[in-house]
Coordinates of C-alpha atoms in Angstrom, one line a residue:
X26 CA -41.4 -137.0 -64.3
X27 CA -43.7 -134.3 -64.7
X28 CA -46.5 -134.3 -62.3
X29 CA -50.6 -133.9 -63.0
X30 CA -51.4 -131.5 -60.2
X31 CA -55.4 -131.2 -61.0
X32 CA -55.3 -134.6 -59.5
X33 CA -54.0 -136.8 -56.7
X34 CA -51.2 -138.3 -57.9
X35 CA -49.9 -141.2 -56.1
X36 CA -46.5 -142.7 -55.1
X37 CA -44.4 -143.7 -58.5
X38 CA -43.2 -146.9 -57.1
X39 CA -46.6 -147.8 -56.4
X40 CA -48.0 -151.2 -57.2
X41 CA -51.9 -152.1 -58.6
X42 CA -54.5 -153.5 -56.5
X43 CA -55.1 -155.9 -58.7
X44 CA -52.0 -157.9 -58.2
X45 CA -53.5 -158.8 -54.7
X46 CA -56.4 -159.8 -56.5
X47 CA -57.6 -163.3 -57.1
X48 CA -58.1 -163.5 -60.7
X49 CA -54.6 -161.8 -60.4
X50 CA -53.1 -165.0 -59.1
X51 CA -55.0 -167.7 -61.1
X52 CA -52.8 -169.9 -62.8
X53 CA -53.0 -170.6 -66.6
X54 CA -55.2 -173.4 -66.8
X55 CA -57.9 -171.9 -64.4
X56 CA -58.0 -168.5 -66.9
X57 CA -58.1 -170.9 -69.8
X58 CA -61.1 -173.1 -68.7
X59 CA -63.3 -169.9 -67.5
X60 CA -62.8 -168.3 -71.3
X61 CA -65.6 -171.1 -72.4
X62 CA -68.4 -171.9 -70.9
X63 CA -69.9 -175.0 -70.1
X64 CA -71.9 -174.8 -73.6
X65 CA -68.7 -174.0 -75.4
X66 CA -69.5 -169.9 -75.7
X67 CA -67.5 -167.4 -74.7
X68 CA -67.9 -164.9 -72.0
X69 CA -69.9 -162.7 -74.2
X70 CA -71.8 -165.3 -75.6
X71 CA -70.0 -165.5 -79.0
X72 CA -69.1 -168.6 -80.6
X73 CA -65.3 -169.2 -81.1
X74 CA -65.9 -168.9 -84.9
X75 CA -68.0 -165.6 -84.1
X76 CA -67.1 -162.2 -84.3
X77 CA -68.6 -159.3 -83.1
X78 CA -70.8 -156.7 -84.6
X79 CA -68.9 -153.7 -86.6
X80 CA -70.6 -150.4 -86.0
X81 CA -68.9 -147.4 -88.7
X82 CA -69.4 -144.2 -89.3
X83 CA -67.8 -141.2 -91.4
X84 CA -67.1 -137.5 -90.9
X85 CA -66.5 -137.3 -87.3
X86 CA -63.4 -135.1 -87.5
X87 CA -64.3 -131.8 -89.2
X88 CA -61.1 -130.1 -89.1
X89 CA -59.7 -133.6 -91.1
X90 CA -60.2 -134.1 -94.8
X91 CA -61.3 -137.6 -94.3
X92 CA -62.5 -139.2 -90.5
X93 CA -63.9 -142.5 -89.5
X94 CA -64.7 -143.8 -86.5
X95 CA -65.1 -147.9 -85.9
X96 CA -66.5 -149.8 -82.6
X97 CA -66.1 -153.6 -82.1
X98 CA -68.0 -154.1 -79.0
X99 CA -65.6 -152.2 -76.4
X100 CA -62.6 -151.3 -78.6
X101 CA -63.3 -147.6 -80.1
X102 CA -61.3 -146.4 -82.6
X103 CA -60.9 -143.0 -84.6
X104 CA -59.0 -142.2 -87.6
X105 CA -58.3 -139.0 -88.9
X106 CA -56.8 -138.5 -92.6
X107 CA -55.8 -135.1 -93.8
X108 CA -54.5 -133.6 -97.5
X109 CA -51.2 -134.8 -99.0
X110 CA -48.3 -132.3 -97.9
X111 CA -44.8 -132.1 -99.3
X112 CA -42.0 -134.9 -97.3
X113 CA -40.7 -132.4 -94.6
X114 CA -36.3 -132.9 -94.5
X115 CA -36.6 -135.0 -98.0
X116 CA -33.5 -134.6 -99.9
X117 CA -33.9 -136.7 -102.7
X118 CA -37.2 -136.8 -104.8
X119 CA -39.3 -139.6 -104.3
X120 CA -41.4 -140.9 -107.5
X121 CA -43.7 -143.0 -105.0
X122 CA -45.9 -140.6 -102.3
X123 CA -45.7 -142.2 -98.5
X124 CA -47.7 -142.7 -95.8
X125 CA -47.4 -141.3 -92.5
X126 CA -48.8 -143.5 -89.6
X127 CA -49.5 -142.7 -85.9
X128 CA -51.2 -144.7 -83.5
X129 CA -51.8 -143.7 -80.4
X130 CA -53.4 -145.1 -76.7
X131 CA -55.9 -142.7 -75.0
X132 CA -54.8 -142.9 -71.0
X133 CA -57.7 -144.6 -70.4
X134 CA -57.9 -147.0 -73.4
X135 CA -56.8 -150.1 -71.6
X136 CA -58.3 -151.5 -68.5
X137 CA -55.2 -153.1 -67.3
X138 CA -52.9 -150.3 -67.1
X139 CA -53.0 -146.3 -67.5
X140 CA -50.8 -145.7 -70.8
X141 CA -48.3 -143.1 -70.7
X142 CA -48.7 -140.1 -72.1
X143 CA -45.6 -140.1 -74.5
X144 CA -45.8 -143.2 -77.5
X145 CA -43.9 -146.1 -76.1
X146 CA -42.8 -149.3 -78.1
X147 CA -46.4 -150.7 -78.7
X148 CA -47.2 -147.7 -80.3
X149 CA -44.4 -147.3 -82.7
X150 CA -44.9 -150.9 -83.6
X151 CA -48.7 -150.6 -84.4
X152 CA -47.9 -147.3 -86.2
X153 CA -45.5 -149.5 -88.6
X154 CA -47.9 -151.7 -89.0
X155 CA -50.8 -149.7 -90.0
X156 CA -48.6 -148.1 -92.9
X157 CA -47.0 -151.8 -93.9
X158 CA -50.7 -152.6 -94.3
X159 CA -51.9 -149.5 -96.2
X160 CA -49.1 -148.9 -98.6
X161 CA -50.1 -151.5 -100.8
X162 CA -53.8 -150.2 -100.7
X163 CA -53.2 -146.8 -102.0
X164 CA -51.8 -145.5 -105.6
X165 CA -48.9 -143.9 -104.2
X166 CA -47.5 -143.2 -107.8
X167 CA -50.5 -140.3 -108.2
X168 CA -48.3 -138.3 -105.8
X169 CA -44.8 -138.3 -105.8
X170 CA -43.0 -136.4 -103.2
X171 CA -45.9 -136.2 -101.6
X172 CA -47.0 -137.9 -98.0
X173 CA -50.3 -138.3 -96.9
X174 CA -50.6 -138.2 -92.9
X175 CA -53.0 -141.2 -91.1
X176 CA -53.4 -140.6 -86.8
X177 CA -55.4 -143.3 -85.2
X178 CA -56.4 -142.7 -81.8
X179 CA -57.7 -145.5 -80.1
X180 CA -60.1 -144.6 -77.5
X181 CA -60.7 -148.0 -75.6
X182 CA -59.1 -151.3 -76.3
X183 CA -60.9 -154.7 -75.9
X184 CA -58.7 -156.7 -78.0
X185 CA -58.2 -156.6 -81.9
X186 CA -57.1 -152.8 -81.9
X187 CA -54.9 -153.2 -85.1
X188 CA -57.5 -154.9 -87.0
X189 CA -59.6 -152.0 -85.9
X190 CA -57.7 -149.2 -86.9
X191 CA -57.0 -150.9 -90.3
X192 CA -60.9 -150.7 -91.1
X193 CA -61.0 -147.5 -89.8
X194 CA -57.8 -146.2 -91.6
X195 CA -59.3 -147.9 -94.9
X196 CA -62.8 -146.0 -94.6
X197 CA -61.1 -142.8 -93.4
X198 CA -58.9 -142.8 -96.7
X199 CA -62.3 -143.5 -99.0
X200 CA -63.9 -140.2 -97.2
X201 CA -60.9 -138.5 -98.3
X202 CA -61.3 -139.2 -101.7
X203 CA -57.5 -140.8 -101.9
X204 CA -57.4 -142.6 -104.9
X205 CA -56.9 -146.5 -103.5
X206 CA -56.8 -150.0 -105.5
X207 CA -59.7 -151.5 -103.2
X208 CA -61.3 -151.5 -100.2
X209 CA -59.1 -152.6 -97.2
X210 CA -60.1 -155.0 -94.8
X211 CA -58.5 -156.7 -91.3
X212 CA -59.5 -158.9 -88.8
X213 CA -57.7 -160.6 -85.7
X214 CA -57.7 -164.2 -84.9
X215 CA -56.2 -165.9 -81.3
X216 CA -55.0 -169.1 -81.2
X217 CA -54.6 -171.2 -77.7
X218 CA -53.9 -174.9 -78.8
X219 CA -56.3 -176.4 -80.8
X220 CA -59.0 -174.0 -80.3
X221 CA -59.4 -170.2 -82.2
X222 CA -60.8 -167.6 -81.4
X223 CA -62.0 -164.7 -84.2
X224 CA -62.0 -161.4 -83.3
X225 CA -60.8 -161.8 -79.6
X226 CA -61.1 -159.5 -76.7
X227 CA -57.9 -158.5 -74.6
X228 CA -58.2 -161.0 -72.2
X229 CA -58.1 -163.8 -74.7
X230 CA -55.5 -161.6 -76.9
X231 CA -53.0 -161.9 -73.4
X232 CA -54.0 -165.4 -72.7
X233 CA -53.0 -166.2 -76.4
X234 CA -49.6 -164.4 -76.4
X235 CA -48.5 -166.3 -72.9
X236 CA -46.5 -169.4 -73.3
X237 CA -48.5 -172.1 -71.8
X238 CA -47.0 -174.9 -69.8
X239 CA -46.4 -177.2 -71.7
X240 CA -44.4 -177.1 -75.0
X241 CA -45.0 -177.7 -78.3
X242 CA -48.9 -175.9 -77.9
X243 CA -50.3 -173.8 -80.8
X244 CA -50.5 -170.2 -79.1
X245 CA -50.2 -166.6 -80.6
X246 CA -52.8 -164.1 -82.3
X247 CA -52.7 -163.5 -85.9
X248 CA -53.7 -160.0 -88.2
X249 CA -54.6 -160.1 -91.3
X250 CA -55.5 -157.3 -93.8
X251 CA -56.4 -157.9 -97.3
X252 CA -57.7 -156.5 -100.8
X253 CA -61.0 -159.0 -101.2
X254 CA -62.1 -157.9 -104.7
X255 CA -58.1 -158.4 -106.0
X256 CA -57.7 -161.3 -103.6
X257 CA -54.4 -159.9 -102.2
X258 CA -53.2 -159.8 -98.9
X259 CA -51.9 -156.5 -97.9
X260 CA -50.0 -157.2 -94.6
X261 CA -49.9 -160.4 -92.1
X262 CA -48.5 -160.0 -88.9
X263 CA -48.0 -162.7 -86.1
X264 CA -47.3 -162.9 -82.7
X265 CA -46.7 -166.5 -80.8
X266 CA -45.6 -169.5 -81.6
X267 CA -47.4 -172.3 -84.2
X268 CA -46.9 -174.6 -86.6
X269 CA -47.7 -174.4 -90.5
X270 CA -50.9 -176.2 -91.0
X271 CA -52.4 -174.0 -88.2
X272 CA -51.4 -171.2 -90.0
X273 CA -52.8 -172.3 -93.1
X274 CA -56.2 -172.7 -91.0
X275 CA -56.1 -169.7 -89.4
X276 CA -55.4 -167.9 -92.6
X277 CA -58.5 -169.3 -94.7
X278 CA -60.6 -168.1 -91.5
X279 CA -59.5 -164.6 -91.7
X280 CA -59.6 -164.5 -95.6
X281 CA -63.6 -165.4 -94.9
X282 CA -63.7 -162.9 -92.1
X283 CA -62.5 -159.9 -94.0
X284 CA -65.2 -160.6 -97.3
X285 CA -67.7 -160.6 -94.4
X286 CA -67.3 -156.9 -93.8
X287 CA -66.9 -155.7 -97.5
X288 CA -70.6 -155.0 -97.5
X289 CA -70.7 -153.3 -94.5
X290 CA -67.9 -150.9 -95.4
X291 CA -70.0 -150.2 -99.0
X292 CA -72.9 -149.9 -97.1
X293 CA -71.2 -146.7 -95.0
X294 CA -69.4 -145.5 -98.2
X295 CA -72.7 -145.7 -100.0
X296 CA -74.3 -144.2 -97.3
X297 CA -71.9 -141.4 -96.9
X298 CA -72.2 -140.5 -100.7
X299 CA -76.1 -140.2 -100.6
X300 CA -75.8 -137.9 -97.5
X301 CA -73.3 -135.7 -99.2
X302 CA -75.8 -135.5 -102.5
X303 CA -78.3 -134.3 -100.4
X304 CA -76.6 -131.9 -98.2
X305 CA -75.2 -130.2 -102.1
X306 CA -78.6 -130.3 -103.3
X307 CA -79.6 -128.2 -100.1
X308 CA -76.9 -126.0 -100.6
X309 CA -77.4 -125.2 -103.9
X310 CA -80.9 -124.5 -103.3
X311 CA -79.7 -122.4 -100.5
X312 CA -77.5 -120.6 -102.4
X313 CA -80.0 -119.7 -105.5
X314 CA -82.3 -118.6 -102.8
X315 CA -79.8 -115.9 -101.5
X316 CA -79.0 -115.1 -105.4
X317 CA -82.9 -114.5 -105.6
X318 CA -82.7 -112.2 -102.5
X319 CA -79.0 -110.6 -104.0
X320 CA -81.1 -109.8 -107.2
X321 CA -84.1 -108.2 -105.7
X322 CA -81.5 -106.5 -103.5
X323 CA -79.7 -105.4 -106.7
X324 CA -83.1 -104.3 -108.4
X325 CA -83.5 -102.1 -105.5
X326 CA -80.0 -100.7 -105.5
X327 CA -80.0 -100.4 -109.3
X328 CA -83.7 -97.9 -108.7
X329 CA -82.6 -96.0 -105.7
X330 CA -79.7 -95.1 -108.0
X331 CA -81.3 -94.7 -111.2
X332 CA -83.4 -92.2 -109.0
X333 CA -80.5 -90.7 -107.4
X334 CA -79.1 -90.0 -111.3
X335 CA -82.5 -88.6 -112.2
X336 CA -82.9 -85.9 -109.3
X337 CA -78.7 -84.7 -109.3
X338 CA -75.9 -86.6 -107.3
X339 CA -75.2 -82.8 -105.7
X340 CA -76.0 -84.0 -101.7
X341 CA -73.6 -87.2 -102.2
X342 CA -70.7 -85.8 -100.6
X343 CA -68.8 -88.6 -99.0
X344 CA -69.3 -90.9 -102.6
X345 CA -66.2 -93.1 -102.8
X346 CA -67.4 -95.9 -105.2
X347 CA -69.6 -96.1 -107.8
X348 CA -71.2 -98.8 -109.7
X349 CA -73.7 -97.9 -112.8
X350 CA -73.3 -100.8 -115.6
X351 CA -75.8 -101.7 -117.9
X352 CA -78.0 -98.7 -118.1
X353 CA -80.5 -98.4 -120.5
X354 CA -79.4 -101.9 -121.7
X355 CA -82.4 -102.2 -123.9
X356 CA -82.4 -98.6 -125.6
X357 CA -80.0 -97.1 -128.3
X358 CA -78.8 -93.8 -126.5
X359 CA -76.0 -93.7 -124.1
X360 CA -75.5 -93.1 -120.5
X361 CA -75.1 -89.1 -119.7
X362 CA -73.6 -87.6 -117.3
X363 CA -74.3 -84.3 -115.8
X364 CA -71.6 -81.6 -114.7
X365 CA -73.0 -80.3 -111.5
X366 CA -73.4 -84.3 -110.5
X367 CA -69.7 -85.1 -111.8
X368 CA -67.8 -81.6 -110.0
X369 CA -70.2 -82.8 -107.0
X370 CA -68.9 -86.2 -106.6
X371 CA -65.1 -85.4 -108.2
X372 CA -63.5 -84.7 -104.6
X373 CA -64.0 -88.1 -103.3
X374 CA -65.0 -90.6 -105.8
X375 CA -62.3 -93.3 -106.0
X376 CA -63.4 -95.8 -108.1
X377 CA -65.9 -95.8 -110.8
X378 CA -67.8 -98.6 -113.1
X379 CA -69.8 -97.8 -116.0
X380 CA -69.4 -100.9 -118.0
X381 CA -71.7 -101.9 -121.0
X382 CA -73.5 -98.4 -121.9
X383 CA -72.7 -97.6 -124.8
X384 CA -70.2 -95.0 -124.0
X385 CA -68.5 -93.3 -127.1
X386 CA -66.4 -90.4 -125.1
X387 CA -65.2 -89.8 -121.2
X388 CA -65.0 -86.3 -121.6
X389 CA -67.2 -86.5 -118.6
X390 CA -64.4 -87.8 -116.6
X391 CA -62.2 -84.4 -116.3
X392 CA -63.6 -83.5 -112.9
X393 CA -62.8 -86.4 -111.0
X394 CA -59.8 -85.5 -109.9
X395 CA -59.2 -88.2 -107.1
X396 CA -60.5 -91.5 -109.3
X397 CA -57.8 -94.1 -109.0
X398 CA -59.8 -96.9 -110.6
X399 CA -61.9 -96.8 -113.8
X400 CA -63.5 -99.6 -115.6
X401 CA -65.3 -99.4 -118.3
X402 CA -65.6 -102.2 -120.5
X403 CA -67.8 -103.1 -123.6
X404 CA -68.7 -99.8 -124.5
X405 CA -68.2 -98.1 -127.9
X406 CA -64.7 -96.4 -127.4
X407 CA -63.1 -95.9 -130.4
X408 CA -60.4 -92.6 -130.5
X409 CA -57.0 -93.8 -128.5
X410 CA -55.8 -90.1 -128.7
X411 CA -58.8 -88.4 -127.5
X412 CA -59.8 -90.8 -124.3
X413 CA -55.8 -90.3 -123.2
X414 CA -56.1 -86.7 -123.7
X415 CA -58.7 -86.8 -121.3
X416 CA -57.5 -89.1 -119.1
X417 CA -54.0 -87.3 -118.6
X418 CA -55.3 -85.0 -116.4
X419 CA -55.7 -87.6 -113.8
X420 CA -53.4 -87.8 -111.8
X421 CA -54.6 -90.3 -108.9
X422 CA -55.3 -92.6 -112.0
X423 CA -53.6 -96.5 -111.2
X424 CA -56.0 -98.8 -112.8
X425 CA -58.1 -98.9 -116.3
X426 CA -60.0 -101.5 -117.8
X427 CA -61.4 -100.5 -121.3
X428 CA -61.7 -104.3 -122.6
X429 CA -64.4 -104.7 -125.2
X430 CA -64.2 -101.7 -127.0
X431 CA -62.8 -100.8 -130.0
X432 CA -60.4 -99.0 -128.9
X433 CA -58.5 -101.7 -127.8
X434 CA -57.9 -102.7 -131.2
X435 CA -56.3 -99.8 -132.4
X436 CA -52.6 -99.3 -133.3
X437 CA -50.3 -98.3 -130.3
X438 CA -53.7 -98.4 -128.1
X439 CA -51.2 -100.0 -124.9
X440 CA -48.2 -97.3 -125.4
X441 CA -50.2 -94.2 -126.2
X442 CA -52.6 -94.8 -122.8
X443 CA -48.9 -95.9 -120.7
X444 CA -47.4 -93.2 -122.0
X445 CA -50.1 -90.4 -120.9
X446 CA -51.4 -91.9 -117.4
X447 CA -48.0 -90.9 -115.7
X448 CA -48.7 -93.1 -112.5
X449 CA -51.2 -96.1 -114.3
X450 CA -50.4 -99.3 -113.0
X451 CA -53.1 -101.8 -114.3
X452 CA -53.9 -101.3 -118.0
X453 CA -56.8 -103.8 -119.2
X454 CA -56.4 -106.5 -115.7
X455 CA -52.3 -106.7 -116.5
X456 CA -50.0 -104.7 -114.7
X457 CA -47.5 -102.5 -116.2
X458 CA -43.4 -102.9 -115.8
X459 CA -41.9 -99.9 -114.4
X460 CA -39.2 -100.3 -116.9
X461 CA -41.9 -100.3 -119.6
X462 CA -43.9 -97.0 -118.6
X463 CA -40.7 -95.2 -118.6
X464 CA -38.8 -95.7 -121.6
X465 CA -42.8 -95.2 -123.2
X466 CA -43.1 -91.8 -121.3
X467 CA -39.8 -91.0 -121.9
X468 CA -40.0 -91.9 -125.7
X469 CA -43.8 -90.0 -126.2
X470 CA -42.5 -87.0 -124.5
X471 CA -39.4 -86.8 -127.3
X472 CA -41.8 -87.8 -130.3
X473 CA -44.1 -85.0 -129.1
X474 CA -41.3 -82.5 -128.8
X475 CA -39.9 -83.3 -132.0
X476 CA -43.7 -82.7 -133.8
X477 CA -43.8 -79.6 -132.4
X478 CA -40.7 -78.3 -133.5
X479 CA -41.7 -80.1 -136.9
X480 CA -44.7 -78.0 -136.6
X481 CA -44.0 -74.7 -135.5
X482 CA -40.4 -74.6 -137.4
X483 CA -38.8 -71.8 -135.1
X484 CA -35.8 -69.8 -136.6
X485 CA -33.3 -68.4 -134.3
X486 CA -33.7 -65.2 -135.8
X487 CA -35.6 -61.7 -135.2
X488 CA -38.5 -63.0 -137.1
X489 CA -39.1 -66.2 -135.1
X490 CA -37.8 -65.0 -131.6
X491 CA -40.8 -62.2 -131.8
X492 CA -43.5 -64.5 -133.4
X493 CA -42.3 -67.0 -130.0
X494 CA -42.7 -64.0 -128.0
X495 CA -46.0 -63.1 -128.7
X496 CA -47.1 -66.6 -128.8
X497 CA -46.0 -67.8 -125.4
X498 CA -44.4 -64.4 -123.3
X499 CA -46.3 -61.7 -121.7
X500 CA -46.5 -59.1 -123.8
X501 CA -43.5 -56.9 -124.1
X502 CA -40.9 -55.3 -126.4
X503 CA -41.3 -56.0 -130.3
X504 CA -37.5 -55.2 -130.6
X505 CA -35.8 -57.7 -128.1
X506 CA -32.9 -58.7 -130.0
X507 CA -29.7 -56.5 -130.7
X508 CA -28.5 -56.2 -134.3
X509 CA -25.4 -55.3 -135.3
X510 CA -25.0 -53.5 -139.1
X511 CA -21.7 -52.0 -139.2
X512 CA -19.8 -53.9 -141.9
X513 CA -19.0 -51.8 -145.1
X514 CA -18.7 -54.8 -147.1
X515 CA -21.9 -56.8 -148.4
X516 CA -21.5 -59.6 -145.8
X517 CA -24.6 -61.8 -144.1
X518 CA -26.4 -59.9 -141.6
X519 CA -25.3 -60.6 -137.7
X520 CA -28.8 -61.2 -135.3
X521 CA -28.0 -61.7 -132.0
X522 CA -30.6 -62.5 -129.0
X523 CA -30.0 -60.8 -125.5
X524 CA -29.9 -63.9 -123.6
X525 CA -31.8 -62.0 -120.7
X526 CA -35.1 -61.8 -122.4
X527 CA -35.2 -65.0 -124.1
X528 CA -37.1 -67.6 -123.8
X529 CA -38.3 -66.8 -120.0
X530 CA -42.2 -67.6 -118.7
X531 CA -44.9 -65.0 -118.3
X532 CA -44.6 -63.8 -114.5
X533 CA -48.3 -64.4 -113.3
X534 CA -48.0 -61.7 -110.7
X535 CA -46.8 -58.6 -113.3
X536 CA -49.7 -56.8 -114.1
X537 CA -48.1 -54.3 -115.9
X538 CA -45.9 -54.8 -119.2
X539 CA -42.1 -53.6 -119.4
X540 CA -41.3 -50.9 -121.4
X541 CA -39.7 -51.6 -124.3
X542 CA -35.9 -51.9 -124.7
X543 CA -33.4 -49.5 -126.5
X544 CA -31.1 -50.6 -129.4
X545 CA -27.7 -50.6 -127.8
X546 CA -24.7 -50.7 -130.2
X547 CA -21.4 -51.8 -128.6
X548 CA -18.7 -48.8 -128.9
X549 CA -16.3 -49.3 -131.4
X550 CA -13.4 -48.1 -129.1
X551 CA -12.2 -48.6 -125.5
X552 CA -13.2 -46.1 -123.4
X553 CA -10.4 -43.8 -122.3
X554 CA -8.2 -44.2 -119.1
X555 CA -8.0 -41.7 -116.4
X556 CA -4.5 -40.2 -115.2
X557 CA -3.1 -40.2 -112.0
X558 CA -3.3 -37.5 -109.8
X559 CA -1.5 -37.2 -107.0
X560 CA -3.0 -34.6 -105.5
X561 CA -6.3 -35.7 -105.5
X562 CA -8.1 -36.5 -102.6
X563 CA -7.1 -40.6 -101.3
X564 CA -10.6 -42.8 -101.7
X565 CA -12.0 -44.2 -98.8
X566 CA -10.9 -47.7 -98.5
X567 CA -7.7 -48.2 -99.6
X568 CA -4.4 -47.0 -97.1
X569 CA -2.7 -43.6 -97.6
X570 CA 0.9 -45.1 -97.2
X571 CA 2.6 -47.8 -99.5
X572 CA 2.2 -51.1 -97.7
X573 CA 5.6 -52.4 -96.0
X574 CA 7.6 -54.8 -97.4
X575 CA 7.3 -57.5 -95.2
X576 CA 3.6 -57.6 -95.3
X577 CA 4.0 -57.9 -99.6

């Protein structure tokens, strides 16, 4: 057994001091006779019929969607009730939601004994109870599959703890906001032979359960929890030994009992719901007052930067993000931008907002080379081909947002802005498929290459290969191609390109042009073959004497 070494812990076979006690060894009847007094009240001055005073309160557990605590004299109870989570190791689905129930005994609840530490059987059987008692209470069907978890910790126990932790279980589950059929009520009643008494303590509870001396005596304690306003009882448990029409009895005193504390528990609820009014109503005024201090702050902002436009962004350096909507909201012009401020703030601005002012072009937007996210909605955007000519450029480009303007209803506005932002990610708040963007890139760049070659209609010919020449090569030879004329017959001309000039990219770095190449006709014969001589010197390289055999 593990030991608690911040105290002194003493022997485990030890036995309490009470035992040697003399209340310890008083017999039944002596404990029986000093429960009443001589006037017939109890020890606490209650009559037998009389219960004691219910004192309830809400919210006491903040980390817990729904907390109550509940004090009957010296028994001190607290529930905590948290959000519906799914059945852990459920298998099958369930079409009713349960209820998880744990009670538990602080070590120093009960004045009799220290309780352990680890739940014994009186814990499990007061946990089984609870949730027998508050199945019926709640609409289960609301969640299916779904369990909502109840912990009662009872603090100090003077009798009627299950009755206790039903009324705080009940009131916990109404600050939760978990939809119930009514409000659940319990109450305790001990019975010792003809006598009961409501709402007992421990000592009568214990008295109760003990089998008196002589046999065929009423004795037990009874728990009843109900649902007043539907007149159903939700869970009845019993404990002793007693005959029917003392049932009965005991039953129509509890039913009485548990309609005593129905206004009680409204009056917390009630209570509860006025105090969270109030507190909303002071957060919402809280909250518009720091919207009132957000928009003077914004006021501000919006002047230091309408300031900051007016006398040149140039000293902003380290600019990163920019926010500049609704400028000149009230006027018909548009918002301009000027160069030196735009090649001034292009090296670092990342993200950029100019929604809603009245923005027909973004030529503007060529020199921010390092903007990854652009929005600029409700503006008067209109040309698809023009603001992704523009925007092509940009390569650190991931996000655009152009909803509102016209634009956005234009024919092939989505592929035509895909297809030119190579790495755009987000067009218009909806992100782009990877398969998408590149059968789109892939299919603009073949449309494009086929108008060009619609438009330019190059001939592989003399003609064509010079007028390509002098459009895209440095400038060099007018004569780059080597024709061949030698047929006697009236047969189609022969054209043939050197393959060693075509098509190749101007060399940046050659200052100077080429000279032009020489028409080279191929000779008609072979050139002639040189005899052997044999006295002619031997060339360098190759052996003097034939090569033996056995090397060949």
């Amino acid at each position: 057994m593990p030991l608690d070494y911040r105290r002194f812990n003493g022997p485990e076979d030890s036995v309490p001091y009470k035992r040697f006690t003399k209340d310890f060894l008083k017999s039944y009847d002596e404990v029986y006779r000093e429960l009443i007094g001589k006037k017939g009240l109890r020890k606490d001055g209650r009559a037998l019929d009389e219960a004691r005073s219910m004192f309830a309160t809400t919210d006491m557990v903040s980390q817990a969607k729904g907390s109550a605590y509940v004090e009957l004299n010296n028994t001190k109870v607290v529930c905590s009730v948290f959000d519906p989570r799914e059945i852990p190791h459920q298998n099958e689905f369930s079409q009713l939601g349960q209820i998880f129930c744990e009670v538990k005994f602080a070590p120093f609840s009960c004045p009799s004994q220290r309780r352990p530490p680890a739940p014994d059987a009186e814990d499990k059987s007061l946990s089984v109870a609870l949730r027998q008692a508050l199945e019926p209470t709640v609409c289960r069907h609301l969640f299916p599959n779904y369990q909502i978890d109840v912990f009662v910790y009872i603090i100090e126990n003077d009798g009627a703890c299950l009755a206790a932790a039903i009324n705080a279980a009940g009131l916990a589950l109404a600050d939760a906001a978990v939809p119930m059929y009514d409000i659940i009520t319990a109450s305790a009643i001990a019975i010792i032979g003809d006598k009961m008494f409501v709402d007992p303590t421990e000592e009568e509870e214990q008295l109760a359960i003990t089998s008196p001396v002589t046999e065929n005596v009423n004795h037990g304690v009874i728990t009843m929890s109900m649902l007043s306003e539907l007149k159903q009882i939700s869970d009845y448990i019993q404990v002793g030994s007693m005959d029917i029409e003392c049932v009965i009895n005991a039953m129509d005193v509890l039913e009485k009992e548990c309609k005593k504390l129905i206004p009680n528990i409204q009056r917390v609820l009630v209570r509860n719901v006025v105090k969270n009014v109030k507190l909303q109503k002071k957060l919402q005024e809280e909250a518009k007052e720091r919207e009132k201090a957000l928009d003077a702050k914004l006021e501000e902002w919006k002047t230091i930067l309408n300031i900051a436009l007016l006398f040149n962004m140039t000293g902003l350096k380290f600019l990163e993000e920019l926010h500049i909507e609704k400028q000149n909201a009230e006027g018909a012009d548009a918002l301009c931008f000027d160069p030196r401020t735009m090649l001034a703030i292009g090296a670092t601005l990342r993200i950029l907002n100019v929604s809603e002012n009245k923005l027909s072009d973004i030529v503007w937007v060529k020199p921010l080379r390092r903007l990854e996210v652009l929005i600029a909605t409700k503006n008067k955007l209109e040309e698809v081909q023009e603001v992704a000519d523009n925007l092509c450029t940009l390569t650190n480009l991931v996000d655009i947002n152009f909803t509102g303007n016209p634009i956005t209803k234009k024919h092939r506005y989505k592929e035509i802005m895909i297809a030119r932002c190579v790495n755009l990610r987000i067009l218009d708040t909806v992100a782009i498929h990877n398969t998408s963007k590149t059968f789109l890139q892939s299919f603009d760049k073949a449309v494009r290459l086929r108008q060009m070659n619609e438009r330019h209609k190059l001939e592989v010919s003399k003609k064509g290969a010079n007028e390509f020449f002098e459009l895209n090569m440095m400038k060099g030879p007018t004569l780059s191609a080597i024709t061949i004329e030698d047929q006697p017959k009236p047969a189609p001309k022969l054209n043939v390109i050197d393959s060693t000039n075509a098509f190749m990219p101007r060399p940046f770095w050659r200052a100077k042009s080429t000279p032009p190449r020489e028409i080279i006709a191929p000779p008609s014969e072979p050139p002639p073959r040189k005899e052997y001589d044999p006295n002619a010197p031997p060339v360098k390289g190759i052996l003097k004497k034939p090569m033996p055999m056995k090397y060949i």
